[in-house]
mmCIF file of N, CA and C and ligand atoms in Angstrom:
data_model
loop_
_atom_site.group_PDB
_atom_site.id
_atom_site.type_symbol
_atom_site.label_atom_id
_atom_site.label_comp_id
_atom_site.label_asym_id
_atom_site.label_seq_id
_atom_site.Cartn_x
_atom_site.Cartn_y
_atom_site.Cartn_z
ATOM 1 N N MET A 132 -24.403 -108.032 67.868
ATOM 2 C CA MET A 132 -24.924 -106.867 67.145
ATOM 3 C C MET A 132 -25.369 -105.792 68.142
ATOM 4 N N LYS A 133 -24.931 -104.561 67.918
ATOM 5 C CA LYS A 133 -25.293 -103.529 68.881
ATOM 6 C C LYS A 133 -26.723 -103.015 68.650
ATOM 7 N N ASP A 134 -27.232 -102.313 69.631
ATOM 8 C CA ASP A 134 -28.590 -101.783 69.514
ATOM 9 C C ASP A 134 -28.678 -100.796 68.368
ATOM 10 N N LYS A 135 -29.769 -100.862 67.674
ATOM 11 C CA LYS A 135 -29.920 -99.981 66.526
ATOM 12 C C LYS A 135 -31.158 -99.122 66.676
ATOM 13 N N ASN A 136 -31.086 -97.936 66.064
ATOM 14 C CA ASN A 136 -32.212 -97.010 66.137
ATOM 15 C C ASN A 136 -33.068 -97.094 64.882
ATOM 16 N N PHE A 137 -32.995 -98.199 64.193
ATOM 17 C CA PHE A 137 -33.795 -98.308 62.970
ATOM 18 C C PHE A 137 -34.264 -99.744 62.832
ATOM 19 N N ARG A 138 -35.193 -99.934 61.945
ATOM 20 C CA ARG A 138 -35.739 -101.254 61.720
ATOM 21 C C ARG A 138 -34.835 -102.023 60.760
ATOM 22 N N MET A 139 -34.433 -103.223 61.139
ATOM 23 C CA MET A 139 -33.606 -104.038 60.270
ATOM 24 C C MET A 139 -34.538 -104.792 59.325
ATOM 25 N N THR A 140 -34.800 -104.186 58.182
ATOM 26 C CA THR A 140 -35.662 -104.847 57.203
ATOM 27 C C THR A 140 -34.886 -105.980 56.540
ATOM 28 N N LYS A 141 -35.579 -106.781 55.768
ATOM 29 C CA LYS A 141 -34.957 -107.922 55.114
ATOM 30 C C LYS A 141 -33.822 -107.454 54.198
ATOM 31 N N LYS A 142 -34.086 -106.403 53.431
ATOM 32 C CA LYS A 142 -33.061 -105.925 52.496
ATOM 33 C C LYS A 142 -31.855 -105.329 53.222
ATOM 34 N N ARG A 143 -32.125 -104.608 54.285
ATOM 35 C CA ARG A 143 -31.017 -104.046 55.075
ATOM 36 C C ARG A 143 -30.171 -105.161 55.664
ATOM 37 N N LYS A 144 -30.849 -106.207 56.123
ATOM 38 C CA LYS A 144 -30.163 -107.349 56.724
ATOM 39 C C LYS A 144 -29.235 -108.032 55.705
ATOM 40 N N ILE A 145 -29.702 -108.135 54.478
ATOM 41 C CA ILE A 145 -28.897 -108.766 53.423
ATOM 42 C C ILE A 145 -27.613 -107.960 53.196
ATOM 43 N N ILE A 146 -27.750 -106.634 53.139
ATOM 44 C CA ILE A 146 -26.580 -105.775 52.928
ATOM 45 C C ILE A 146 -25.665 -105.829 54.151
ATOM 46 N N TYR A 147 -26.268 -105.826 55.323
ATOM 47 C CA TYR A 147 -25.521 -105.926 56.585
ATOM 48 C C TYR A 147 -24.674 -107.199 56.612
ATOM 49 N N ASN A 148 -25.301 -108.320 56.304
ATOM 50 C CA ASN A 148 -24.594 -109.603 56.332
ATOM 51 C C ASN A 148 -23.469 -109.650 55.311
ATOM 52 N N LEU A 149 -23.737 -109.090 54.152
ATOM 53 C CA LEU A 149 -22.713 -109.092 53.110
ATOM 54 C C LEU A 149 -21.476 -108.311 53.572
ATOM 55 N N LEU A 150 -21.698 -107.119 54.121
ATOM 56 C CA LEU A 150 -20.569 -106.304 54.573
ATOM 57 C C LEU A 150 -19.852 -106.967 55.738
ATOM 58 N N GLN A 151 -20.616 -107.604 56.614
ATOM 59 C CA GLN A 151 -20.020 -108.238 57.783
ATOM 60 C C GLN A 151 -19.133 -109.419 57.382
ATOM 61 N N ASN A 152 -19.487 -110.080 56.304
ATOM 62 C CA ASN A 152 -18.775 -111.289 55.916
ATOM 63 C C ASN A 152 -17.782 -111.080 54.788
ATOM 64 N N THR A 153 -17.506 -109.831 54.458
ATOM 65 C CA THR A 153 -16.528 -109.549 53.414
ATOM 66 C C THR A 153 -15.334 -108.874 54.067
ATOM 67 N N ASP A 154 -14.142 -109.350 53.737
ATOM 68 C CA ASP A 154 -12.974 -108.845 54.461
ATOM 69 C C ASP A 154 -12.310 -107.665 53.757
ATOM 70 N N ARG A 155 -12.935 -107.153 52.733
ATOM 71 C CA ARG A 155 -12.376 -105.945 52.123
ATOM 72 C C ARG A 155 -13.516 -104.949 51.895
ATOM 73 N N PRO A 156 -13.182 -103.663 51.846
ATOM 74 C CA PRO A 156 -14.217 -102.658 51.626
ATOM 75 C C PRO A 156 -14.852 -102.802 50.246
ATOM 76 N N LEU A 157 -16.127 -102.572 50.181
ATOM 77 C CA LEU A 157 -16.854 -102.703 48.924
ATOM 78 C C LEU A 157 -17.449 -101.358 48.514
ATOM 79 N N THR A 158 -17.583 -101.165 47.218
ATOM 80 C CA THR A 158 -18.307 -99.993 46.743
ATOM 81 C C THR A 158 -19.785 -100.362 46.627
ATOM 82 N N ALA A 159 -20.627 -99.342 46.528
ATOM 83 C CA ALA A 159 -22.062 -99.587 46.392
ATOM 84 C C ALA A 159 -22.347 -100.421 45.143
ATOM 85 N N VAL A 160 -21.609 -100.135 44.074
ATOM 86 C CA VAL A 160 -21.827 -100.864 42.821
ATOM 87 C C VAL A 160 -21.397 -102.327 42.954
ATOM 88 N N GLU A 161 -20.296 -102.562 43.699
ATOM 89 C CA GLU A 161 -19.877 -103.951 43.939
ATOM 90 C C GLU A 161 -20.931 -104.704 44.737
ATOM 91 N N ILE A 162 -21.469 -104.043 45.762
ATOM 92 C CA ILE A 162 -22.526 -104.670 46.565
ATOM 93 C C ILE A 162 -23.707 -105.011 45.665
ATOM 94 N N PHE A 163 -24.048 -104.069 44.799
ATOM 95 C CA PHE A 163 -25.156 -104.267 43.869
ATOM 96 C C PHE A 163 -24.926 -105.497 42.993
ATOM 97 N N SER A 164 -23.713 -105.629 42.433
ATOM 98 C CA SER A 164 -23.500 -106.744 41.507
ATOM 99 C C SER A 164 -23.368 -108.079 42.241
ATOM 100 N N ILE A 165 -22.811 -108.061 43.457
ATOM 101 C CA ILE A 165 -22.748 -109.305 44.241
ATOM 102 C C ILE A 165 -24.164 -109.797 44.543
ATOM 103 N N LEU A 166 -25.025 -108.877 44.965
ATOM 104 C CA LEU A 166 -26.393 -109.260 45.318
ATOM 105 C C LEU A 166 -27.185 -109.683 44.079
ATOM 106 N N LYS A 167 -26.872 -109.042 42.969
ATOM 107 C CA LYS A 167 -27.545 -109.413 41.722
ATOM 108 C C LYS A 167 -27.185 -110.847 41.327
ATOM 109 N N ASP A 168 -25.894 -111.195 41.513
ATOM 110 C CA ASP A 168 -25.447 -112.561 41.233
ATOM 111 C C ASP A 168 -26.155 -113.570 42.122
ATOM 112 N N LYS A 169 -26.534 -113.123 43.321
ATOM 113 C CA LYS A 169 -27.245 -114.018 44.243
ATOM 114 C C LYS A 169 -28.753 -113.944 44.036
ATOM 115 N N ASN A 170 -29.141 -113.295 42.958
ATOM 116 C CA ASN A 170 -30.559 -113.131 42.628
ATOM 117 C C ASN A 170 -31.354 -112.372 43.675
ATOM 118 N N GLU A 171 -30.662 -111.479 44.383
ATOM 119 C CA GLU A 171 -31.376 -110.603 45.312
ATOM 120 C C GLU A 171 -31.857 -109.390 44.527
ATOM 121 N N ASP A 172 -33.100 -109.043 44.757
ATOM 122 C CA ASP A 172 -33.714 -107.973 43.987
ATOM 123 C C ASP A 172 -33.640 -106.662 44.778
ATOM 124 N N ILE A 173 -32.474 -106.017 44.734
ATOM 125 C CA ILE A 173 -32.295 -104.770 45.478
ATOM 126 C C ILE A 173 -31.802 -103.689 44.530
ATOM 127 N N TRP A 174 -32.452 -102.551 44.577
ATOM 128 C CA TRP A 174 -32.061 -101.444 43.706
ATOM 129 C C TRP A 174 -30.798 -100.774 44.233
ATOM 130 N N LEU A 175 -30.054 -100.216 43.295
ATOM 131 C CA LEU A 175 -28.844 -99.491 43.678
ATOM 132 C C LEU A 175 -29.178 -98.325 44.612
ATOM 133 N N SER A 176 -30.300 -97.668 44.355
ATOM 134 C CA SER A 176 -30.687 -96.537 45.214
ATOM 135 C C SER A 176 -30.974 -97.002 46.641
ATOM 136 N N THR A 177 -31.514 -98.199 46.786
ATOM 137 C CA THR A 177 -31.757 -98.771 48.120
ATOM 138 C C THR A 177 -30.428 -99.038 48.817
ATOM 139 N N ILE A 178 -29.469 -99.523 48.049
ATOM 140 C CA ILE A 178 -28.143 -99.795 48.620
ATOM 141 C C ILE A 178 -27.505 -98.492 49.096
ATOM 142 N N TYR A 179 -27.576 -97.457 48.291
ATOM 143 C CA TYR A 179 -27.013 -96.165 48.702
ATOM 144 C C TYR A 179 -27.680 -95.653 49.968
ATOM 145 N N ARG A 180 -28.997 -95.747 50.018
ATOM 146 C CA ARG A 180 -29.725 -95.274 51.212
ATOM 147 C C ARG A 180 -29.354 -96.087 52.443
ATOM 148 N N THR A 181 -29.244 -97.395 52.262
ATOM 149 C CA THR A 181 -28.914 -98.277 53.379
ATOM 150 C C THR A 181 -27.490 -98.013 53.875
ATOM 151 N N LEU A 182 -26.560 -97.801 52.935
ATOM 152 C CA LEU A 182 -25.175 -97.518 53.322
ATOM 153 C C LEU A 182 -25.098 -96.207 54.105
ATOM 154 N N GLU A 183 -25.869 -95.227 53.678
ATOM 155 C CA GLU A 183 -25.908 -93.940 54.363
ATOM 156 C C GLU A 183 -26.424 -94.128 55.800
ATOM 157 N N LEU A 184 -27.455 -94.923 55.919
ATOM 158 C CA LEU A 184 -28.045 -95.218 57.230
ATOM 159 C C LEU A 184 -27.034 -95.947 58.128
ATOM 160 N N PHE A 185 -26.422 -96.997 57.596
ATOM 161 C CA PHE A 185 -25.440 -97.767 58.367
ATOM 162 C C PHE A 185 -24.262 -96.882 58.782
ATOM 163 N N LYS A 186 -23.873 -95.991 57.888
ATOM 164 C CA LYS A 186 -22.760 -95.099 58.187
ATOM 165 C C LYS A 186 -23.119 -94.180 59.351
ATOM 166 N N ASN A 187 -24.318 -93.623 59.299
ATOM 167 C CA ASN A 187 -24.759 -92.732 60.375
ATOM 168 C C ASN A 187 -24.915 -93.465 61.697
ATOM 169 N N GLU A 188 -25.197 -94.754 61.622
ATOM 170 C CA GLU A 188 -25.355 -95.560 62.829
ATOM 171 C C GLU A 188 -24.016 -96.086 63.347
ATOM 172 N N GLY A 189 -22.937 -95.820 62.612
ATOM 173 C CA GLY A 189 -21.631 -96.283 63.036
ATOM 174 C C GLY A 189 -21.389 -97.770 62.810
ATOM 175 N N ILE A 190 -22.189 -98.375 61.935
ATOM 176 C CA ILE A 190 -22.049 -99.802 61.651
ATOM 177 C C ILE A 190 -20.972 -100.024 60.598
ATOM 178 N N ILE A 191 -20.881 -99.084 59.685
ATOM 179 C CA ILE A 191 -19.869 -99.193 58.641
ATOM 180 C C ILE A 191 -19.078 -97.891 58.576
ATOM 181 N N VAL A 192 -17.926 -97.985 57.980
ATOM 182 C CA VAL A 192 -17.096 -96.810 57.771
ATOM 183 C C VAL A 192 -16.981 -96.591 56.270
ATOM 184 N N GLN A 193 -17.060 -95.336 55.874
ATOM 185 C CA GLN A 193 -16.914 -94.991 54.468
ATOM 186 C C GLN A 193 -15.513 -94.454 54.254
ATOM 187 N N THR A 194 -14.791 -95.017 53.312
ATOM 188 C CA THR A 194 -13.472 -94.487 53.019
ATOM 189 C C THR A 194 -13.449 -93.933 51.606
ATOM 190 N N GLU A 195 -12.792 -92.799 51.467
ATOM 191 C CA GLU A 195 -12.623 -92.225 50.150
ATOM 192 C C GLU A 195 -11.134 -92.121 49.895
ATOM 193 N N ILE A 196 -10.719 -92.600 48.764
ATOM 194 C CA ILE A 196 -9.315 -92.532 48.416
ATOM 195 C C ILE A 196 -9.090 -91.234 47.659
ATOM 196 N N PRO A 197 -8.084 -90.447 48.091
ATOM 197 C CA PRO A 197 -7.859 -89.163 47.424
ATOM 198 C C PRO A 197 -7.700 -89.352 45.918
ATOM 199 N N GLY A 198 -8.344 -88.509 45.163
ATOM 200 C CA GLY A 198 -8.250 -88.590 43.713
ATOM 201 C C GLY A 198 -9.273 -89.524 43.096
ATOM 202 N N SER A 199 -9.984 -90.254 43.937
ATOM 203 C CA SER A 199 -11.011 -91.148 43.414
ATOM 204 C C SER A 199 -12.367 -90.691 43.939
ATOM 205 N N GLU A 200 -13.371 -90.784 43.088
ATOM 206 C CA GLU A 200 -14.687 -90.331 43.524
ATOM 207 C C GLU A 200 -15.511 -91.470 44.089
ATOM 208 N N ILE A 201 -14.927 -92.667 44.078
ATOM 209 C CA ILE A 201 -15.692 -93.830 44.508
ATOM 210 C C ILE A 201 -15.458 -94.103 45.992
ATOM 211 N N SER A 202 -16.513 -94.228 46.733
ATOM 212 C CA SER A 202 -16.407 -94.549 48.150
ATOM 213 C C SER A 202 -16.467 -96.053 48.361
ATOM 214 N N HIS A 203 -15.679 -96.508 49.327
ATOM 215 C CA HIS A 203 -15.751 -97.899 49.741
ATOM 216 C C HIS A 203 -16.333 -97.954 51.142
ATOM 217 N N TYR A 204 -17.027 -99.024 51.413
ATOM 218 C CA TYR A 204 -17.676 -99.169 52.715
ATOM 219 C C TYR A 204 -17.244 -100.471 53.347
ATOM 220 N N PHE A 205 -16.965 -100.428 54.620
ATOM 221 C CA PHE A 205 -16.671 -101.681 55.287
ATOM 222 C C PHE A 205 -17.224 -101.686 56.700
ATOM 223 N N PHE A 206 -17.436 -102.905 57.163
ATOM 224 C CA PHE A 206 -18.079 -103.158 58.432
ATOM 225 C C PHE A 206 -17.130 -102.849 59.592
ATOM 226 N N THR A 207 -17.650 -102.290 60.644
ATOM 227 C CA THR A 207 -16.833 -102.058 61.827
ATOM 228 C C THR A 207 -17.641 -102.411 63.068
ATOM 229 N N ASP A 208 -16.989 -102.957 64.070
ATOM 230 C CA ASP A 208 -17.727 -103.187 65.309
ATOM 231 C C ASP A 208 -17.157 -102.341 66.444
ATOM 232 N N GLU A 209 -16.285 -101.427 66.090
ATOM 233 C CA GLU A 209 -15.750 -100.547 67.119
ATOM 234 C C GLU A 209 -16.144 -99.113 66.800
ATOM 235 N N SER A 210 -16.486 -98.368 67.813
ATOM 236 C CA SER A 210 -16.996 -97.025 67.551
ATOM 237 C C SER A 210 -15.864 -96.032 67.294
ATOM 238 N N HIS A 211 -14.771 -96.144 68.000
ATOM 239 C CA HIS A 211 -13.662 -95.209 67.798
ATOM 240 C C HIS A 211 -12.498 -95.941 67.172
ATOM 241 N N LYS A 212 -12.258 -95.651 65.922
ATOM 242 C CA LYS A 212 -11.213 -96.360 65.218
ATOM 243 C C LYS A 212 -10.612 -95.466 64.159
ATOM 244 N N HIS A 213 -9.329 -95.631 63.937
ATOM 245 C CA HIS A 213 -8.684 -94.950 62.821
ATOM 246 C C HIS A 213 -8.098 -96.001 61.897
ATOM 247 N N TYR A 214 -7.919 -95.597 60.646
ATOM 248 C CA TYR A 214 -7.542 -96.585 59.648
ATOM 249 C C TYR A 214 -6.474 -96.083 58.698
ATOM 250 N N GLY A 215 -5.728 -97.030 58.174
ATOM 251 C CA GLY A 215 -4.890 -96.782 57.021
ATOM 252 C C GLY A 215 -5.554 -97.464 55.838
ATOM 253 N N VAL A 216 -5.628 -96.775 54.726
ATOM 254 C CA VAL A 216 -6.300 -97.330 53.549
ATOM 255 C C VAL A 216 -5.284 -97.499 52.432
ATOM 256 N N CYS A 217 -5.222 -98.695 51.870
ATOM 257 C CA CYS A 217 -4.329 -98.932 50.737
ATOM 258 C C CYS A 217 -4.959 -98.368 49.475
ATOM 259 N N MET A 218 -4.230 -97.498 48.788
ATOM 260 C CA MET A 218 -4.778 -96.833 47.607
ATOM 261 C C MET A 218 -4.791 -97.755 46.396
ATOM 262 N N ASN A 219 -4.170 -98.909 46.509
ATOM 263 C CA ASN A 219 -4.180 -99.840 45.386
ATOM 264 C C ASN A 219 -5.272 -100.895 45.524
ATOM 265 N N CYS A 220 -5.291 -101.609 46.645
ATOM 266 C CA CYS A 220 -6.255 -102.708 46.784
ATOM 267 C C CYS A 220 -7.414 -102.346 47.716
ATOM 268 N N GLN A 221 -7.404 -101.130 48.268
ATOM 269 C CA GLN A 221 -8.460 -100.637 49.142
ATOM 270 C C GLN A 221 -8.554 -101.389 50.474
ATOM 271 N N LYS A 222 -7.524 -102.165 50.762
ATOM 272 C CA LYS A 222 -7.499 -102.842 52.045
ATOM 273 C C LYS A 222 -7.455 -101.806 53.172
ATOM 274 N N VAL A 223 -8.125 -102.102 54.261
ATOM 275 C CA VAL A 223 -8.172 -101.182 55.383
ATOM 276 C C VAL A 223 -7.445 -101.797 56.566
ATOM 277 N N ILE A 224 -6.516 -101.056 57.131
ATOM 278 C CA ILE A 224 -5.713 -101.559 58.239
ATOM 279 C C ILE A 224 -5.978 -100.676 59.452
ATOM 280 N N SER A 225 -6.264 -101.300 60.580
ATOM 281 C CA SER A 225 -6.566 -100.526 61.784
ATOM 282 C C SER A 225 -5.341 -99.805 62.305
ATOM 283 N N ILE A 226 -5.553 -98.592 62.786
ATOM 284 C CA ILE A 226 -4.513 -97.871 63.520
ATOM 285 C C ILE A 226 -4.815 -98.111 64.982
ATOM 286 N N THR A 227 -3.848 -98.606 65.709
ATOM 287 C CA THR A 227 -4.164 -99.058 67.059
ATOM 288 C C THR A 227 -4.188 -97.932 68.089
ATOM 289 N N ASP A 228 -3.591 -96.796 67.765
ATOM 290 C CA ASP A 228 -3.690 -95.691 68.720
ATOM 291 C C ASP A 228 -4.433 -94.514 68.080
ATOM 292 N N CYS A 229 -4.601 -93.461 68.860
ATOM 293 C CA CYS A 229 -5.348 -92.303 68.394
ATOM 294 C C CYS A 229 -4.442 -91.083 68.449
ATOM 295 N N PRO A 230 -4.359 -90.319 67.359
ATOM 296 C CA PRO A 230 -3.465 -89.154 67.356
ATOM 297 C C PRO A 230 -3.815 -88.144 68.454
ATOM 298 N N LEU A 231 -5.072 -88.075 68.836
ATOM 299 C CA LEU A 231 -5.465 -87.099 69.858
ATOM 300 C C LEU A 231 -5.013 -87.504 71.259
ATOM 301 N N ASP A 232 -4.489 -88.710 71.401
ATOM 302 C CA ASP A 232 -3.906 -89.113 72.678
ATOM 303 C C ASP A 232 -2.684 -88.254 73.006
ATOM 304 N N SER A 233 -1.953 -87.876 71.959
ATOM 305 C CA SER A 233 -0.707 -87.161 72.202
ATOM 306 C C SER A 233 -0.676 -85.774 71.567
ATOM 307 N N TYR A 234 -1.716 -85.425 70.855
ATOM 308 C CA TYR A 234 -1.725 -84.155 70.135
ATOM 309 C C TYR A 234 -2.913 -83.318 70.563
ATOM 310 N N LYS A 235 -2.651 -82.093 70.999
ATOM 311 C CA LYS A 235 -3.741 -81.205 71.415
ATOM 312 C C LYS A 235 -3.858 -80.091 70.380
ATOM 313 N N PRO A 236 -4.901 -80.097 69.567
ATOM 314 C CA PRO A 236 -5.014 -79.077 68.518
ATOM 315 C C PRO A 236 -5.120 -77.682 69.111
ATOM 316 N N SER A 237 -4.396 -76.716 68.538
ATOM 317 C CA SER A 237 -4.542 -75.332 68.973
ATOM 318 C C SER A 237 -5.574 -74.658 68.092
ATOM 319 N N LEU A 238 -6.732 -74.439 68.642
ATOM 320 C CA LEU A 238 -7.794 -73.788 67.888
ATOM 321 C C LEU A 238 -7.814 -72.312 68.254
ATOM 322 N N SER A 239 -8.135 -71.475 67.269
ATOM 323 C CA SER A 239 -8.149 -70.035 67.544
ATOM 324 C C SER A 239 -9.301 -69.673 68.488
ATOM 325 N N ASP A 240 -10.292 -70.531 68.569
ATOM 326 C CA ASP A 240 -11.337 -70.371 69.577
ATOM 327 C C ASP A 240 -10.944 -71.244 70.770
ATOM 328 N N SER A 241 -10.447 -70.616 71.823
ATOM 329 C CA SER A 241 -9.880 -71.403 72.930
ATOM 330 C C SER A 241 -10.942 -72.165 73.719
ATOM 331 N N ASP A 242 -12.199 -71.797 73.573
ATOM 332 C CA ASP A 242 -13.262 -72.521 74.272
ATOM 333 C C ASP A 242 -13.910 -73.596 73.411
ATOM 334 N N PHE A 243 -13.353 -73.797 72.256
ATOM 335 C CA PHE A 243 -13.922 -74.801 71.356
ATOM 336 C C PHE A 243 -13.871 -76.171 72.016
ATOM 337 N N GLN A 244 -15.006 -76.845 72.000
ATOM 338 C CA GLN A 244 -15.059 -78.165 72.613
ATOM 339 C C GLN A 244 -15.088 -79.234 71.524
ATOM 340 N N ILE A 245 -14.068 -80.062 71.506
ATOM 341 C CA ILE A 245 -13.990 -81.106 70.481
ATOM 342 C C ILE A 245 -14.845 -82.290 70.913
ATOM 343 N N ILE A 246 -15.745 -82.698 70.037
ATOM 344 C CA ILE A 246 -16.532 -83.892 70.359
ATOM 345 C C ILE A 246 -16.299 -85.032 69.373
ATOM 346 N N ASP A 247 -15.684 -84.749 68.256
ATOM 347 C CA ASP A 247 -15.457 -85.827 67.291
ATOM 348 C C ASP A 247 -14.250 -85.458 66.437
ATOM 349 N N HIS A 248 -13.638 -86.450 65.874
ATOM 350 C CA HIS A 248 -12.531 -86.190 64.961
ATOM 351 C C HIS A 248 -12.366 -87.372 64.037
ATOM 352 N N ARG A 249 -11.718 -87.124 62.912
ATOM 353 C CA ARG A 249 -11.433 -88.195 61.963
ATOM 354 C C ARG A 249 -9.963 -88.197 61.633
ATOM 355 N N PHE A 250 -9.449 -89.357 61.435
ATOM 356 C CA PHE A 250 -8.041 -89.456 61.063
ATOM 357 C C PHE A 250 -7.858 -90.725 60.238
ATOM 358 N N THR A 251 -7.385 -90.567 59.030
ATOM 359 C CA THR A 251 -7.156 -91.704 58.139
ATOM 360 C C THR A 251 -5.849 -91.460 57.411
ATOM 361 N N VAL A 252 -5.057 -92.480 57.272
ATOM 362 C CA VAL A 252 -3.849 -92.332 56.463
ATOM 363 C C VAL A 252 -3.995 -93.174 55.195
ATOM 364 N N TYR A 253 -3.351 -92.720 54.131
ATOM 365 C CA TYR A 253 -3.439 -93.390 52.838
ATOM 366 C C TYR A 253 -2.048 -93.783 52.367
ATOM 367 N N GLY A 254 -1.966 -94.914 51.704
ATOM 368 C CA GLY A 254 -0.678 -95.351 51.197
ATOM 369 C C GLY A 254 -0.815 -96.689 50.505
ATOM 370 N N TYR A 255 0.228 -97.527 50.614
ATOM 371 C CA TYR A 255 0.203 -98.839 49.999
ATOM 372 C C TYR A 255 0.485 -99.887 51.054
ATOM 373 N N CYS A 256 -0.344 -100.907 51.110
ATOM 374 C CA CYS A 256 -0.177 -101.968 52.103
ATOM 375 C C CYS A 256 1.053 -102.799 51.787
ATOM 376 N N SER A 257 1.484 -103.636 52.733
ATOM 377 C CA SER A 257 2.721 -104.398 52.555
ATOM 378 C C SER A 257 2.680 -105.264 51.302
ATOM 379 N N ASN A 258 1.496 -105.789 51.030
ATOM 380 C CA ASN A 258 1.344 -106.636 49.865
ATOM 381 C C ASN A 258 1.549 -105.866 48.566
ATOM 382 N N CYS A 259 0.908 -104.719 48.460
ATOM 383 C CA CYS A 259 1.009 -103.909 47.241
ATOM 384 C C CYS A 259 2.397 -103.285 47.122
ATOM 385 N N ASN A 260 2.998 -102.965 48.249
ATOM 386 C CA ASN A 260 4.353 -102.449 48.290
ATOM 387 C C ASN A 260 5.337 -103.415 47.657
ATOM 388 N N LYS A 261 5.152 -104.691 48.016
ATOM 389 C CA LYS A 261 6.043 -105.756 47.560
ATOM 390 C C LYS A 261 5.967 -105.935 46.055
ATOM 391 N N ASN A 262 4.742 -105.799 45.519
ATOM 392 C CA ASN A 262 4.526 -106.097 44.105
ATOM 393 C C ASN A 262 4.755 -104.912 43.191
ATOM 394 N N LYS A 263 5.208 -103.816 43.749
ATOM 395 C CA LYS A 263 5.403 -102.620 42.922
ATOM 396 C C LYS A 263 6.670 -102.701 42.090
HETATM 397 ZN ZN1 LIG B 397 -2.822 -102.992 49.035
HETATM 398 ZN ZN1 LIG B 398 -9.065 -90.823 67.651
#
């Protein structure tokens, strides 16, 4: 576990462990119902706040599928990563290279200094492709 700038409370730890041990991205509502089934007493608003915190800390990645308003969250242990997201099953597949390795954006401000970027591709995973 990497160093964190926040206190890992009991409730945060429960959400952390759940995301770490689930192999597919979860929505806040899914996390809520899984924890409810385990008789954990955590409010949905607490889950949203915790997910926001984890996202800002780089512990989880939030994916949004175009056309859907629901965000999925999944655990990551790498700071620089790009992903492909399956629009059917929400499976997340790592992209092993970075587009900025070979692409230099032409910005109209020539002194613009890039410090961060995002890149995600959307489509259908091999499994969903097969079953279509
Ligand atoms: Zn899929
Ligand atoms: Zn990159």
